[in-house]
Amino acid sequence: MRMFAELNSILNTSPDSFKPGEFILVSDKHTDASFLIHHFLSFYLRAGCKVCFLGLVQSFSHYSAISQRLGVSLTQAREKGQLVFLEGLKESLGVLLQGEASKGTRAVDFLRDPSSGLRGLYDFVRDNVRGGGGGEEWGPPVLLVDDLSVVLSLGVSVGAALDFSHYCRATVCSKLQGSMVMLVRCEEEEEEEESDEGSERLLRGLIHQCSLTLQVQGLPTGYCRDIHGQVEVCWRGQCDGQQTQKKLFQYKVHDKGASFFARGTSSAVL
Amino acid sequence: MITPYCRLLPYLSLTDSCHCTRYQSEVQGRLFPCGYINPGPSASIQAHQIFHFYHIFHHLAISIHPVLQGTEAGGLILIQDSVNYSGRHLKSYINTTLKRYITFPWHEYFQCVVHVLGFEASEDELKDGLDITSAQRLHFHNAYSDPLSWTRNSQFTVHQFTLEDIGTLLKQTPQAKAVTLIIDSLSWILRHHDPAVIWGAVRAVVSLLHSILHQQGTVGRIRHMATSVITVAPGTRGLGEEIFSINEDLTVTIQSKLSHPGHTGMNTEESELADPTANLTFNLRLSDTEREAKEKLALPFDFSKEKKSALLHLGPSSGRILYEPDANDDYDPEDPEDDLDF
């Protein structure tokens, strides 16, 4: 809990009390924001929610090892039924090696036919996000996606990815009052080419859908040993008459978490 | 009763195109008519936050003719936003539309109905903040839960965005004399439909367009179709413009009236401009003695009359040039340039 205490206080949440129905978008550019995904994974598991994790870019053991350091055991959570983990890499092997004949889940159907979109993946999410019968009753459902922009490089269109996130939001956030966290990684695109199918377009489309964005970037001045980058937190005013609010912080990733501080107040500097 | 202007509220700006005539344009081999665009005060106000609020009302007044009668006066009002400034002020527009017919007595014979085709936000989100009477007069068509029939539970899909289906929707309120259809959002529909197809469908429409999600050409085409375009953009002000703010209860207050360009805009602006010397950790202000000393200082290249004459008058032994021609110089006192060889 101490590990991401500053982030929790910035976002005004804790595993005991968090806002329902939030769609949190994490994006990164020139850096790696996956530490936030690890944070949210352990956060929601601690909060007792039913978590559906679409791990499209790393293996289960990777997340398991890091979560161990954050104090949460993914293996146990999976055995108990609290965590449903889609191991994208493992599933994709079946499709890529056996082709049509494979009997893998429909979730990675988009690998077989990218133009069909992500409906199979959505069906997987919908089936696993409701509280399963039998066993303990878990809290509100949570969907975590790491990361959504990888489907673009597999041939899925931006529109299909946005449709997928729309449906997830309608089901998880609006209908079931659960939460959603998605990671989107932006490529370094050239300034002149305005590529329509780029991850920038996906990012903008997702920003319009979400209620909270955490945009992570490397420092504009370059590499620094003590400050790994900056995070812009933006609360998008969607209801309750809230206005859009933005705050900028810098962060440093440790072995067991990350510390966040206001610009210029890094402990190395003061 | 002007509420204190709040800086955090983004402004809406209204851009009017100057085209006065009806024209058609060919898109991908199909002709689609572009509605004529009212001549308005000329254009170029895109970059700032002017908002001709009365002008919008004027447009609305024109557009109250029933949609189904197909009169030309119906217009398309487009609200175009960007990532930083969400066009959620659509709600404010809805609220205003619903309330307007109460405040304008000569419309009391009309029954205003607002249909909302909601793709982007759920009904709860959209109705949040509207008061109860307004919320009741809003007809929400749910295209948010299942717009593509993935869960086979859809009430309205994106493929139903055609003239016939929309007409069916609007016929649900047959007693209405005036209908405003609000589309939230056009961006959603554009992802799945060709723009040419869309314009075949509706007449009086207000819709929300996330401008950066589409190619420039697409946005440009939709803008041409629109009677008025409201661009939501960030906050600095220009001159001679109307400024307004949106209050907590989603009503709009005019802060300053449109006036002779170049004039009054200035006054309000100056008084509200942030003082750059405030809130600093060092002192940028001048005390009175410092100000006096500053004004007394004579600048080195600032020539007053005395200084000029002092410099120009040569003293007794100052500045005389003594020239001794040596052997190489061919000095002819009558023709000093004789030694030039062209």
Coordinates of C-alpha atoms in Angstrom, one line a residue:
Chain A
M1 CA 0.0 0.0 0.0
R2 CA 2.8 2.3 0.7
M3 CA 4.2 1.7 -2.7
F4 CA 1.9 3.9 -4.6
A5 CA 0.6 5.9 -1.8
E6 CA 1.3 9.2 -3.5
L7 CA -0.5 8.2 -6.6
N8 CA -3.5 7.1 -4.5
S9 CA -3.6 10.4 -2.8
I10 CA -3.3 12.3 -6.1
L11 CA -6.2 10.3 -7.5
N12 CA -8.0 10.5 -4.3
T13 CA -8.7 6.8 -4.1
S14 CA -7.8 3.8 -2.0
P15 CA -8.6 0.1 -2.3
D16 CA -11.3 0.7 0.3
S17 CA -13.0 3.5 -1.5
F18 CA -12.9 4.3 -5.2
K19 CA -15.3 5.8 -7.6
P20 CA -17.4 3.2 -9.5
G21 CA -17.8 3.3 -13.3
E22 CA -14.4 4.9 -14.0
F23 CA -12.7 4.5 -17.4
I24 CA -9.0 5.2 -16.7
L25 CA -6.8 5.6 -19.7
V26 CA -3.1 5.3 -19.3
S27 CA -1.0 6.4 -22.3
D28 CA 2.7 6.7 -22.8
K29 CA 5.1 8.3 -25.3
H30 CA 8.8 7.8 -25.3
T31 CA 8.7 5.9 -22.1
D32 CA 7.1 2.9 -20.5
A33 CA 4.0 3.4 -18.4
S34 CA 3.4 -0.3 -17.6
F35 CA 4.3 0.4 -14.0
L36 CA 0.9 2.0 -13.7
I37 CA -0.8 -1.2 -15.0
H38 CA 1.0 -3.2 -12.3
H39 CA -0.2 -0.7 -9.8
F40 CA -3.8 -0.8 -10.9
L41 CA -3.7 -4.6 -11.0
S42 CA -2.6 -4.9 -7.4
F43 CA -4.9 -2.1 -6.4
Y44 CA -8.0 -3.7 -7.6
L45 CA -7.0 -7.1 -6.4
R46 CA -6.5 -5.7 -3.0
A47 CA -9.9 -4.0 -3.2
G48 CA -11.5 -7.4 -3.7
C49 CA -12.8 -6.8 -7.2
K50 CA -13.2 -9.4 -9.9
V51 CA -10.5 -8.6 -12.3
C52 CA -10.4 -9.5 -16.0
F53 CA -6.9 -8.9 -17.3
L54 CA -6.1 -8.9 -21.0
G55 CA -2.4 -9.4 -21.1
L56 CA -1.6 -9.0 -24.7
V57 CA 2.1 -8.1 -24.6
Q58 CA 3.6 -10.1 -21.7
S59 CA 3.4 -13.5 -20.2
F60 CA 1.6 -14.3 -17.0
S61 CA 4.8 -15.0 -15.1
H62 CA 6.0 -11.5 -15.9
Y63 CA 3.1 -9.9 -14.2
S64 CA 3.2 -12.4 -11.4
A65 CA 6.8 -11.7 -10.6
I66 CA 6.2 -8.0 -10.4
S67 CA 3.0 -8.3 -8.4
Q68 CA 4.8 -10.5 -5.9
R69 CA 7.0 -7.5 -5.2
L70 CA 4.0 -5.3 -4.8
G71 CA 2.6 -7.8 -2.3
V72 CA -0.1 -9.6 -4.3
S73 CA -0.1 -13.1 -5.6
L74 CA -1.6 -13.5 -9.0
T75 CA -1.4 -17.3 -8.9
Q76 CA -3.5 -17.4 -5.8
A77 CA -6.0 -14.9 -7.2
R78 CA -6.4 -16.9 -10.3
E79 CA -6.9 -20.1 -8.4
K80 CA -9.5 -18.4 -6.3
G81 CA -11.3 -17.2 -9.3
Q82 CA -10.8 -13.5 -8.5
L83 CA -8.6 -13.0 -11.5
V84 CA -9.2 -14.1 -15.1
F85 CA -6.1 -13.7 -17.2
L86 CA -6.0 -13.8 -20.9
E87 CA -2.5 -14.6 -21.9
G88 CA -2.5 -13.1 -25.4
L89 CA 1.0 -14.4 -26.3
K90 CA 0.2 -18.0 -25.5
E91 CA -3.2 -18.0 -27.2
S92 CA -1.7 -16.4 -30.3
L93 CA 0.8 -19.3 -30.7
G94 CA -2.1 -21.6 -31.2
V95 CA -3.5 -19.4 -34.0
L96 CA -0.3 -18.6 -35.7
L97 CA 1.1 -22.2 -35.7
Q98 CA -2.0 -24.2 -36.4
G99 CA -3.9 -21.6 -38.4
E100 CA -7.5 -22.5 -39.1
A101 CA -7.4 -25.8 -37.3
S102 CA -6.6 -24.3 -33.9
K103 CA -9.1 -24.6 -31.2
G104 CA -8.1 -21.7 -29.2
T105 CA -10.5 -19.2 -27.6
R106 CA -12.4 -16.9 -29.8
A107 CA -10.8 -14.0 -28.0
V108 CA -7.9 -13.9 -30.3
D109 CA -10.0 -14.3 -33.5
F110 CA -8.7 -11.0 -34.6
L111 CA -5.3 -12.7 -35.3
R112 CA -6.9 -14.9 -37.8
D113 CA -8.9 -12.2 -39.5
P114 CA -8.0 -8.7 -38.4
S115 CA -10.8 -7.1 -40.4
S116 CA -13.4 -8.8 -38.3
G117 CA -12.6 -6.6 -35.4
L118 CA -12.5 -7.2 -31.7
R119 CA -15.9 -8.6 -31.2
G120 CA -14.5 -12.0 -30.1
L121 CA -12.4 -10.2 -27.5
Y122 CA -15.4 -8.3 -26.3
D123 CA -17.4 -11.5 -25.9
F124 CA -14.5 -12.9 -23.8
V125 CA -14.6 -9.9 -21.6
R126 CA -18.4 -9.9 -21.2
D127 CA -18.4 -13.6 -20.3
N128 CA -15.7 -13.2 -17.7
V129 CA -16.5 -9.9 -16.1
R130 CA -19.7 -10.9 -14.4
G131 CA -19.5 -12.5 -11.0
G132 CA -19.1 -16.2 -11.6
G133 CA -21.5 -18.4 -9.8
G134 CA -20.2 -20.4 -6.8
G135 CA -17.4 -19.3 -4.6
E136 CA -16.9 -16.0 -3.0
E137 CA -18.7 -12.8 -4.0
W138 CA -16.3 -10.3 -5.4
G139 CA -16.6 -6.6 -5.6
P140 CA -17.4 -4.6 -8.8
P141 CA -15.8 -6.0 -12.0
V142 CA -12.6 -4.5 -13.3
L143 CA -11.2 -4.8 -16.8
L144 CA -7.5 -4.2 -17.4
V145 CA -6.0 -4.1 -20.9
D146 CA -2.2 -4.1 -21.6
D147 CA -2.1 -2.8 -24.1
L148 CA -4.7 -1.8 -26.7
S149 CA -2.4 -0.2 -29.2
V150 CA -0.7 -3.6 -30.0
V151 CA -3.8 -4.6 -32.0
L152 CA -3.2 -1.8 -34.4
S153 CA 0.1 -3.4 -35.4
L154 CA -1.7 -6.7 -35.9
G155 CA -3.9 -5.3 -38.6
V156 CA -7.0 -4.2 -36.6
S157 CA -8.4 -0.8 -37.6
V158 CA -8.6 2.1 -35.2
G159 CA -12.4 2.1 -35.6
A160 CA -12.6 -1.5 -34.5
A161 CA -10.5 -0.8 -31.5
L162 CA -12.7 2.2 -30.6
D163 CA -15.8 0.1 -31.0
F164 CA -14.3 -2.5 -28.7
S165 CA -13.5 0.0 -26.0
H166 CA -17.0 1.6 -26.4
Y167 CA -18.7 -1.8 -25.8
C168 CA -16.4 -2.5 -22.9
R169 CA -17.3 0.8 -21.4
A170 CA -21.0 0.3 -21.9
T171 CA -20.9 -3.1 -20.3
V172 CA -18.3 -2.8 -17.6
C173 CA -18.6 0.9 -16.5
S174 CA -22.2 1.9 -17.3
K175 CA -24.1 -1.4 -16.8
L176 CA -22.1 -3.1 -14.1
Q177 CA -20.7 0.0 -12.5
G178 CA -17.2 -1.5 -12.6
S179 CA -14.0 0.1 -13.7
M180 CA -11.7 -0.1 -16.7
V181 CA -8.1 0.7 -17.2
M182 CA -6.5 0.6 -20.6
L183 CA -2.9 1.2 -21.6
V184 CA -2.2 2.8 -25.0
R185 CA 1.3 3.3 -26.3
C186 CA 2.0 5.9 -28.8
E187 CA 4.5 5.4 -31.5
E188 CA 7.0 8.0 -32.5
E189 CA 5.5 9.2 -35.7
E190 CA 7.0 11.7 -38.0
E191 CA 5.5 15.1 -38.0
E192 CA 4.7 15.3 -41.7
E193 CA 2.8 12.1 -42.1
E194 CA -0.6 12.3 -40.8
S195 CA -1.3 8.7 -40.6
D196 CA -4.9 8.1 -40.1
E197 CA -4.5 4.6 -38.7
G198 CA -2.0 5.7 -36.2
S199 CA -2.0 5.2 -32.5
E200 CA -2.5 8.9 -32.1
R201 CA -6.0 8.7 -33.5
L202 CA -6.7 5.7 -31.2
L203 CA -5.5 7.7 -28.3
R204 CA -7.7 10.7 -29.1
G205 CA -10.7 8.6 -29.6
L206 CA -10.1 6.9 -26.2
I207 CA -9.6 10.2 -24.5
H208 CA -13.1 11.2 -25.5
Q209 CA -14.5 8.1 -24.0
C210 CA -12.7 8.0 -20.7
S211 CA -13.2 9.8 -17.5
L212 CA -9.6 10.0 -16.2
T213 CA -6.4 10.0 -18.2
L214 CA -2.8 9.5 -17.1
Q215 CA -0.5 10.6 -19.8
V216 CA 3.0 9.6 -19.2
Q217 CA 5.9 11.0 -21.0
G218 CA 9.7 11.0 -20.8
L219 CA 11.2 14.3 -19.6
P220 CA 11.4 16.8 -22.5
T221 CA 15.0 17.5 -21.5
G222 CA 16.1 13.9 -21.8
Y223 CA 17.2 11.2 -19.6
C224 CA 17.6 11.8 -15.9
R225 CA 18.6 9.2 -13.3
D226 CA 16.4 10.6 -10.5
I227 CA 13.3 11.6 -12.5
H228 CA 12.1 9.0 -14.9
G229 CA 9.4 11.1 -16.5
Q230 CA 6.3 13.2 -16.0
V231 CA 2.6 12.3 -15.7
E232 CA -0.3 14.5 -16.6
V233 CA -3.4 13.6 -14.8
C234 CA -6.6 14.8 -16.4
W235 CA -10.0 14.4 -14.8
R236 CA -12.5 14.8 -17.6
G237 CA -15.7 16.4 -16.4
Q238 CA -18.4 14.1 -17.5
C239 CA -21.0 14.3 -14.9
D240 CA -21.8 16.0 -11.6
G241 CA -21.0 19.3 -13.3
Q242 CA -17.3 18.7 -13.0
Q243 CA -15.0 20.6 -15.2
T244 CA -11.9 19.2 -16.8
Q245 CA -9.0 19.4 -14.4
K246 CA -5.4 18.8 -15.1
K247 CA -2.4 18.3 -13.0
L248 CA 1.2 17.6 -13.8
F249 CA 3.6 15.5 -11.7
Q250 CA 7.0 13.9 -12.1
Y251 CA 7.7 10.4 -11.0
K252 CA 10.5 8.0 -10.3
V253 CA 10.0 4.2 -10.5
H254 CA 11.6 2.1 -7.7
D255 CA 11.9 -1.5 -7.1
K256 CA 8.6 -1.7 -5.3
G257 CA 6.6 1.1 -6.6
A258 CA 6.9 4.7 -7.8
S259 CA 7.0 8.0 -6.2
F260 CA 5.2 11.0 -7.5
F261 CA 6.0 14.6 -6.8
A262 CA 5.3 18.0 -8.1
R263 CA 7.6 19.4 -10.8
G264 CA 10.9 20.4 -9.5
T265 CA 10.5 18.9 -6.0
S266 CA 12.3 15.7 -6.6
S267 CA 14.2 14.6 -3.5
A268 CA 17.4 14.6 -5.6
V269 CA 16.9 18.2 -6.4
L270 CA 15.8 19.7 -3.1
Chain B
M1 CA -27.3 39.2 -13.1
I2 CA -24.0 38.3 -14.5
T3 CA -22.3 35.5 -12.7
P4 CA -18.6 35.9 -12.0
Y5 CA -16.7 34.9 -15.0
C6 CA -14.9 31.7 -14.4
R7 CA -11.6 31.1 -16.2
L8 CA -11.8 27.4 -16.3
L9 CA -14.8 27.4 -18.5
P10 CA -13.9 27.0 -22.1
Y11 CA -15.6 29.3 -24.6
L12 CA -17.6 28.3 -27.5
S13 CA -17.1 30.1 -30.7
L14 CA -19.4 30.4 -33.6
T15 CA -18.1 30.5 -37.1
D16 CA -20.3 31.4 -39.9
S17 CA -19.4 30.7 -43.4
C18 CA -20.0 33.5 -45.8
H19 CA -21.6 31.5 -48.6
C20 CA -25.0 32.7 -49.5
T21 CA -26.0 30.5 -52.3
R22 CA -27.1 27.0 -52.5
Y23 CA -24.6 24.7 -54.0
Q24 CA -24.1 21.1 -54.7
S25 CA -21.0 19.2 -54.6
E26 CA -19.9 15.9 -55.8
V27 CA -18.5 13.4 -53.4
Q28 CA -17.3 10.1 -54.6
G29 CA -19.5 10.2 -57.6
R30 CA -22.7 11.0 -55.8
L31 CA -24.3 14.3 -55.7
F32 CA -25.4 15.4 -52.4
P33 CA -27.0 18.7 -51.7
C34 CA -25.4 21.0 -49.2
G35 CA -27.9 23.1 -47.3
Y36 CA -27.5 26.7 -48.0
I37 CA -25.6 28.5 -45.4
N38 CA -26.8 31.7 -44.0
P39 CA -24.7 34.8 -44.5
G40 CA -23.5 35.9 -41.2
P41 CA -21.1 38.3 -39.8
S42 CA -18.0 37.4 -41.5
A43 CA -16.0 34.6 -40.5
S44 CA -12.5 34.5 -39.3
I45 CA -13.5 34.2 -35.7
Q46 CA -12.5 30.7 -35.4
A47 CA -9.5 31.1 -33.3
H48 CA -11.1 32.9 -30.4
Q49 CA -14.1 32.4 -28.3
I50 CA -16.7 34.6 -29.6
F51 CA -20.0 33.4 -29.4
H52 CA -22.8 35.1 -31.0
F53 CA -25.4 33.9 -28.7
Y54 CA -28.2 35.9 -30.1
H55 CA -27.2 34.8 -33.5
I56 CA -27.6 31.2 -32.5
F57 CA -31.1 32.0 -31.3
H58 CA -31.7 33.6 -34.6
H59 CA -30.8 30.4 -36.3
L60 CA -32.9 28.4 -34.0
A61 CA -35.8 30.7 -34.6
I62 CA -35.5 30.1 -38.3
S63 CA -35.1 26.4 -37.9
I64 CA -38.2 25.7 -35.9
H65 CA -40.2 24.8 -38.9
P66 CA -41.1 21.1 -38.6
V67 CA -38.5 18.8 -39.8
L68 CA -40.9 16.5 -41.4
Q69 CA -42.4 19.2 -43.6
G70 CA -39.1 19.5 -45.2
T71 CA -38.8 23.3 -45.3
E72 CA -35.5 24.7 -46.2
A73 CA -35.0 26.7 -43.2
G74 CA -34.0 23.8 -41.1
G75 CA -30.3 24.0 -40.5
L76 CA -27.4 21.8 -39.2
I77 CA -25.7 23.2 -36.3
L78 CA -22.4 21.5 -35.6
I79 CA -20.5 21.6 -32.4
Q80 CA -16.9 20.7 -33.0
D81 CA -14.7 20.1 -30.0
S82 CA -11.2 18.9 -29.4
V83 CA -9.6 16.6 -26.9
N84 CA -8.8 19.3 -24.4
Y85 CA -12.2 20.9 -24.4
S86 CA -14.9 18.4 -24.4
G87 CA -18.0 19.3 -26.2
R88 CA -20.2 18.3 -23.3
H89 CA -21.6 21.7 -23.6
L90 CA -24.0 20.0 -25.8
K91 CA -26.0 19.5 -22.7
S92 CA -26.1 23.2 -22.2
Y93 CA -27.4 23.6 -25.7
I94 CA -30.1 21.0 -25.0
N95 CA -31.0 22.8 -21.9
T96 CA -31.3 26.1 -23.6
T97 CA -33.4 24.7 -26.4
L98 CA -35.8 23.2 -24.0
K99 CA -36.1 26.3 -21.9
R100 CA -36.3 28.7 -24.8
Y101 CA -39.8 28.0 -25.6
I102 CA -40.8 29.0 -22.2
T103 CA -39.2 32.3 -22.3
F104 CA -40.2 33.4 -25.7
P105 CA -43.9 34.0 -25.6
W106 CA -44.5 34.1 -29.3
H107 CA -43.5 30.5 -29.5
E108 CA -45.9 29.3 -26.9
Y109 CA -48.0 27.8 -29.5
F110 CA -45.3 25.6 -30.7
Q111 CA -44.4 22.5 -28.8
C112 CA -40.7 22.0 -28.8
V113 CA -39.5 18.5 -28.7
V114 CA -35.9 17.4 -28.5
H115 CA -34.9 14.0 -29.7
V116 CA -31.4 12.8 -28.8
L117 CA -29.7 10.1 -30.7
G118 CA -27.1 9.0 -28.2
F119 CA -24.1 7.0 -29.2
E120 CA -21.4 8.3 -26.9
A121 CA -23.0 8.8 -23.6
S122 CA -25.6 6.9 -21.7
E123 CA -29.0 8.4 -20.9
D124 CA -28.0 8.9 -17.3
E125 CA -24.9 10.8 -18.2
L126 CA -26.7 13.0 -20.6
K127 CA -29.6 13.8 -18.3
D128 CA -27.3 14.4 -15.4
G129 CA -27.6 18.1 -14.5
L130 CA -30.8 18.8 -16.4
D131 CA -33.7 19.7 -14.3
I132 CA -36.7 17.4 -14.1
T133 CA -39.0 19.1 -16.5
S134 CA -36.4 19.5 -19.1
A135 CA -35.3 15.9 -18.7
Q136 CA -38.9 14.8 -19.3
R137 CA -39.2 16.6 -22.6
L138 CA -36.1 15.0 -23.9
H139 CA -36.6 11.9 -25.9
F140 CA -33.5 9.8 -25.7
H141 CA -32.9 7.1 -28.2
N142 CA -30.4 4.6 -26.8
A143 CA -27.7 3.9 -29.3
Y144 CA -25.1 3.7 -26.6
S145 CA -25.6 0.2 -25.2
D146 CA -25.4 -1.8 -28.4
P147 CA -24.8 0.3 -31.5
L148 CA -23.4 -2.6 -33.6
S149 CA -25.7 -5.4 -32.4
W150 CA -22.9 -7.3 -30.7
T151 CA -25.1 -8.2 -27.8
R152 CA -28.2 -8.6 -29.9
N153 CA -29.9 -6.2 -27.5
S154 CA -29.9 -3.1 -29.5
Q155 CA -32.5 -0.4 -29.6
F156 CA -30.8 1.7 -32.2
T157 CA -27.9 0.7 -34.3
V158 CA -25.5 2.8 -36.3
H159 CA -26.7 1.1 -39.4
Q160 CA -30.2 2.4 -38.8
F161 CA -29.0 5.9 -39.3
T162 CA -31.1 6.4 -42.4
L163 CA -33.8 8.8 -43.4
E164 CA -36.5 6.2 -42.9
D165 CA -35.4 5.0 -39.5
I166 CA -34.9 8.5 -38.2
G167 CA -38.2 9.5 -39.5
T168 CA -39.7 6.6 -37.6
L169 CA -38.0 7.9 -34.4
L170 CA -39.3 11.4 -34.9
K171 CA -42.8 10.1 -35.6
Q172 CA -42.9 8.9 -32.0
T173 CA -43.9 12.4 -31.1
P174 CA -46.5 13.2 -33.7
Q175 CA -47.9 16.1 -31.8
A176 CA -44.7 18.1 -32.0
K177 CA -44.7 21.2 -34.1
A178 CA -41.0 21.7 -33.9
V179 CA -38.4 19.1 -33.6
T180 CA -34.7 19.4 -32.9
L181 CA -32.7 16.3 -33.4
I182 CA -29.5 16.2 -31.5
I183 CA -26.9 13.7 -32.5
D184 CA -24.3 12.6 -30.0
S185 CA -22.0 12.2 -31.7
L186 CA -21.5 12.6 -35.4
S187 CA -18.0 11.3 -35.0
W188 CA -19.4 7.9 -34.0
I189 CA -21.5 7.7 -37.1
L190 CA -18.8 8.9 -39.4
R191 CA -16.6 5.9 -38.3
H192 CA -19.2 3.6 -39.8
H193 CA -20.8 5.6 -42.5
D194 CA -19.7 7.6 -45.5
P195 CA -20.4 11.3 -45.0
A196 CA -22.4 11.5 -48.2
V197 CA -24.8 8.9 -46.9
I198 CA -25.3 10.9 -43.7
W199 CA -26.4 14.1 -45.2
G200 CA -29.2 12.4 -47.1
A201 CA -30.9 11.8 -43.8
V202 CA -31.6 14.8 -41.7
R203 CA -32.5 18.5 -41.9
A204 CA -32.5 20.2 -38.5
V205 CA -29.8 18.6 -36.6
V206 CA -27.4 19.5 -33.9
S207 CA -24.5 17.3 -33.6
L208 CA -21.2 16.8 -31.9
L209 CA -18.1 16.3 -33.9
H210 CA -14.8 15.4 -32.4
S211 CA -12.8 17.2 -35.0
I212 CA -9.4 15.6 -34.7
L213 CA -10.7 12.1 -35.1
H214 CA -11.2 12.5 -38.8
Q215 CA -9.3 13.5 -41.8
Q216 CA -9.4 17.2 -42.7
G217 CA -11.4 16.5 -45.8
T218 CA -14.2 14.8 -43.9
V219 CA -14.4 17.5 -41.3
G220 CA -14.4 20.2 -44.0
R221 CA -17.2 18.5 -45.8
I222 CA -19.4 18.3 -42.8
R223 CA -18.7 21.9 -41.9
H224 CA -19.8 22.9 -45.3
M225 CA -23.1 21.2 -44.7
A226 CA -23.6 22.9 -41.5
T227 CA -25.6 26.1 -41.1
S228 CA -23.6 27.1 -38.1
V229 CA -20.5 25.6 -36.6
I230 CA -19.7 26.0 -33.0
T231 CA -16.0 25.3 -32.3
V232 CA -15.1 24.7 -28.7
A233 CA -11.6 26.1 -28.2
P234 CA -9.4 27.2 -25.4
G235 CA -9.5 30.4 -23.6
T236 CA -8.1 33.7 -24.8
R237 CA -10.2 36.5 -25.9
G238 CA -10.2 38.9 -28.8
L239 CA -11.7 42.2 -29.4
G240 CA -15.2 43.2 -30.2
E241 CA -16.7 39.9 -29.3
E242 CA -19.3 38.6 -27.1
I243 CA -18.3 36.6 -24.2
F244 CA -20.5 34.3 -22.2
S245 CA -20.1 31.6 -19.6
I246 CA -21.9 28.5 -18.8
N247 CA -23.2 28.3 -15.3
E248 CA -23.6 25.4 -12.9
D249 CA -27.1 24.8 -13.8
L250 CA -26.3 24.7 -17.5
T251 CA -27.7 28.1 -18.3
V252 CA -25.7 30.6 -20.3
T253 CA -24.9 34.1 -19.2
I254 CA -23.7 36.8 -21.5
Q255 CA -20.8 38.6 -20.0
S256 CA -20.3 41.4 -22.5
K257 CA -22.3 42.5 -25.4
L258 CA -21.1 42.7 -29.0
S259 CA -19.9 46.1 -29.7
H260 CA -18.1 48.3 -32.2
P261 CA -15.0 46.3 -33.1
G262 CA -11.9 47.7 -31.7
H263 CA -13.6 49.4 -28.8
T264 CA -15.1 48.0 -25.7
G265 CA -13.5 44.6 -25.9
M266 CA -10.4 46.3 -24.7
N267 CA -11.7 47.6 -21.5
T268 CA -13.0 44.4 -20.0
E269 CA -9.9 42.7 -21.3
E270 CA -7.4 44.9 -19.6
S271 CA -9.1 44.8 -16.3
E272 CA -9.2 41.1 -16.3
L273 CA -5.7 40.4 -17.7
A274 CA -3.6 38.8 -15.2
D275 CA -1.0 41.1 -13.6
P276 CA 2.3 39.4 -14.6
T277 CA 4.2 41.0 -11.8
A278 CA 2.0 39.3 -9.2
N279 CA 2.8 36.0 -7.4
L280 CA 6.5 36.0 -8.1
T281 CA 9.3 35.1 -5.8
F282 CA 11.3 38.2 -6.9
N283 CA 10.3 41.7 -7.1
L284 CA 9.4 43.2 -10.5
R285 CA 7.7 46.3 -9.3
L286 CA 9.2 49.8 -8.9
S287 CA 9.0 51.9 -5.9
D288 CA 8.4 55.7 -6.3
T289 CA 12.1 56.7 -5.9
E290 CA 13.1 54.0 -8.3
R291 CA 10.6 55.2 -10.8
E292 CA 11.8 58.8 -10.5
A293 CA 15.4 57.7 -10.9
K294 CA 14.4 55.7 -14.0
E295 CA 12.7 58.6 -15.6
K296 CA 15.6 61.0 -14.9
L297 CA 18.1 58.7 -16.5
A298 CA 19.5 60.1 -19.8
L299 CA 20.0 57.4 -22.3
P300 CA 23.3 57.4 -24.2
F301 CA 22.0 57.6 -27.7
D302 CA 19.0 59.8 -27.0
F303 CA 20.1 63.1 -28.4
S304 CA 18.6 66.2 -27.0
K305 CA 19.3 69.5 -28.8
E306 CA 22.1 70.5 -26.5
K307 CA 23.8 67.3 -26.7
K308 CA 23.7 67.4 -30.5
S309 CA 25.2 70.8 -30.8
A310 CA 27.9 70.0 -28.3
L311 CA 28.9 67.1 -30.3
L312 CA 28.8 68.8 -33.7
H313 CA 30.7 71.9 -32.8
L314 CA 34.3 71.2 -33.1
G315 CA 36.5 72.5 -30.3
P316 CA 39.7 74.4 -31.0
S317 CA 41.9 71.5 -31.4
S318 CA 39.6 68.6 -31.8
G319 CA 39.0 66.5 -34.8
R320 CA 41.2 68.0 -37.4
I321 CA 42.5 65.8 -40.1
L322 CA 46.1 66.2 -41.0
Y323 CA 47.0 64.7 -44.3
E324 CA 50.5 64.2 -45.7
P325 CA 50.6 62.6 -49.1
D326 CA 53.5 60.3 -49.5
A327 CA 55.3 59.2 -52.7
N328 CA 52.6 56.8 -53.8
D329 CA 49.7 59.1 -53.5
D330 CA 48.9 61.1 -56.5
Y331 CA 47.3 64.0 -54.8
D332 CA 45.9 66.6 -57.2
P333 CA 44.1 69.3 -55.1
E334 CA 41.9 70.2 -58.0
D335 CA 40.8 66.6 -58.7
P336 CA 41.0 64.5 -55.6
E337 CA 39.8 61.4 -57.4
D338 CA 42.3 61.5 -60.1
D339 CA 44.1 58.5 -58.9
L340 CA 41.2 56.2 -59.3
D341 CA 41.7 53.8 -62.1
F342 CA 38.5 52.5 -63.8

